[in-house]
Amino acid sequence: MLKRTLGTTGPSVSALGLGAMGMSALYGGSDDAESTATIHAALDAGVTLIDTGDFYGMGHNELLIRDALHSSSQGRDQAVISVKFGALRDIDGGWSGYDGRPAAVKNFLAYSLNRLGTDHIDIYRIARVDPDVPIEETVGAIADQVQAGHVRHIGLSEVGADALRRAAATAPISDLQIEYSLFSRGIEAEILPTARKLGIGVTAYGVLSRGLLSGHWTRERSARSSATGDFRGMSPRFSGDNLDHNLDLVEALRKIAGAKGVTVAQAAIGWVLAQGPDIVPLVGARRRDRLTEALGALDVTFDAADLAAIESAVPPGAAAGARYPQAQMAHLDSEK
């Protein structure tokens, strides 16, 4: 397994990480047995970075990861666990903001440590900036937990360049988790250069744009998603004319990938990998076959001509629709 280091202060991790959200929430039904087998397969393949959120499935995702790690031949020590916290939920699964107060940081962390069955979390980050709490206070509270030994590294999620600078002035930051793909390149203007100037790595989620860039999504599957509790049924990029436009882009990418002898998903993941050694893509594989396909991207080498062809097929800004519904976009400090 290829390794990459998260920034100048972060840990060395596998060049691909496993995003576990879909194993518990937001993508419709899931299968715990297959999810566990997928985590085991990832660990056996040398994947070390596993990303979760304490609010994924109302804690189910952390419990799933705990059980998978404890039953794995690799064990907890191989895993670098990244946890997002701060999202406030209601009984019906609704969203009611984010809490970044220092007291809340300690509270969220205590519950995560218990659910994960571990004495430390490797990378801890608030999922979205709390607009009522300065980022310095939230980061400072996590730094206190680093000093106490309960957290190893501090991460950030979906913050803009200004908040990135302010956080880095407060404590060492290992990485910024943020959406980055052929369909979502907004970080390239200011956020990515700022992270690089500060020595902060990037863990890129959404590298397959929630399945749109996988080569497996269809109009028929999109029509079924709303009925199965899959949030993509409400996503602008998966709706109406936007979906037709975006799937046409995928077909253009499929031609480039086919000429290279790789799948659409491998081309999309490989493009992100090629954007710099400071970027670690997170793949949201929920099944072993999808994991195997994603890992194949590590064997793909793109030269300048290949990358130019990919970007010609899917130019910057070509995707139709915002990456989240409007209400969720309002929570993204990175979009302000």
GROMACS .gro file of N, CA, C and O in nm, residues 35 65 69 110 136 156 159 171 205 219 242 246 261 263 279 325 327:
model
   68
   35SER      N    1  -2.070  -0.466   0.527
   35SER     CA    2  -1.991  -0.350   0.569
   35SER      C    3  -1.869  -0.395   0.650
   35SER      O    4  -1.757  -0.347   0.628
   65ILE      N    5  -1.766   0.029   1.327
   65ILE     CA    6  -1.620   0.032   1.313
   65ILE      C    7  -1.553  -0.035   1.432
   65ILE      O    8  -1.457  -0.111   1.416
   69LEU      N    9  -1.310  -0.352   1.377
   69LEU     CA   10  -1.170  -0.347   1.416
   69LEU      C   11  -1.137  -0.457   1.517
   69LEU      O   12  -1.032  -0.521   1.508
  110ALA      N   13  -1.612   1.217   2.454
  110ALA     CA   14  -1.632   1.111   2.553
  110ALA      C   15  -1.721   1.000   2.498
  110ALA      O   16  -1.693   0.880   2.515
  136GLU      N   17  -1.116   2.938   1.678
  136GLU     CA   18  -1.005   2.926   1.772
  136GLU      C   19  -1.046   2.854   1.900
  136GLU      O   20  -0.968   2.778   1.958
  156LEU      N   21  -0.970   1.956   1.030
  156LEU     CA   22  -1.079   2.050   1.002
  156LEU      C   23  -1.166   1.991   0.893
  156LEU      O   24  -1.126   1.897   0.825
  159VAL      N   25  -1.385   2.409   0.582
  159VAL     CA   26  -1.361   2.548   0.622
  159VAL      C   27  -1.299   2.625   0.507
  159VAL      O   28  -1.233   2.568   0.420
  171ALA      N   29  -0.336   2.601   1.675
  171ALA     CA   30  -0.275   2.471   1.706
  171ALA      C   31  -0.237   2.403   1.575
  171ALA      O   32  -0.291   2.438   1.469
  205TYR      N   33  -1.308   1.406   0.022
  205TYR     CA   34  -1.424   1.318   0.015
  205TYR      C   35  -1.505   1.353  -0.110
  205TYR      O   36  -1.479   1.453  -0.176
  219ARG      N   37  -3.004   0.678  -1.455
  219ARG     CA   38  -3.126   0.757  -1.434
  219ARG      C   39  -3.230   0.675  -1.357
  219ARG      O   40  -3.302   0.729  -1.273
  242ASN      N   41  -3.024   1.843  -1.453
  242ASN     CA   42  -2.886   1.837  -1.399
  242ASN      C   43  -2.831   1.695  -1.410
  242ASN      O   44  -2.716   1.674  -1.448
  246ASN      N   45  -2.505   1.573  -1.616
  246ASN     CA   46  -2.391   1.515  -1.546
  246ASN      C   47  -2.360   1.373  -1.593
  246ASN      O   48  -2.243   1.335  -1.602
  261GLY      N   49  -0.780   0.178  -2.041
  261GLY     CA   50  -0.795   0.045  -1.986
  261GLY      C   51  -0.833   0.043  -1.840
  261GLY      O   52  -0.801  -0.053  -1.769
  263THR      N   53  -1.154   0.171  -1.532
  263THR     CA   54  -1.295   0.202  -1.518
  263THR      C   55  -1.314   0.353  -1.495
  263THR      O   56  -1.218   0.426  -1.466
  279ILE      N   57  -0.263   1.502  -0.095
  279ILE     CA   58  -0.406   1.476  -0.101
  279ILE      C   59  -0.432   1.326  -0.088
  279ILE      O   60  -0.373   1.246  -0.160
  325PRO      N   61  -2.810   2.042  -0.120
  325PRO     CA   62  -2.928   2.129  -0.122
  325PRO      C   63  -2.895   2.263  -0.055
  325PRO      O   64  -2.803   2.272   0.026
  327ALA      N   65  -3.013   2.446   0.186
  327ALA     CA   66  -3.007   2.456   0.332
  327ALA      C   67  -2.874   2.404   0.386
  327ALA      O   68  -2.818   2.460   0.482
   0.00000   0.00000   0.00000
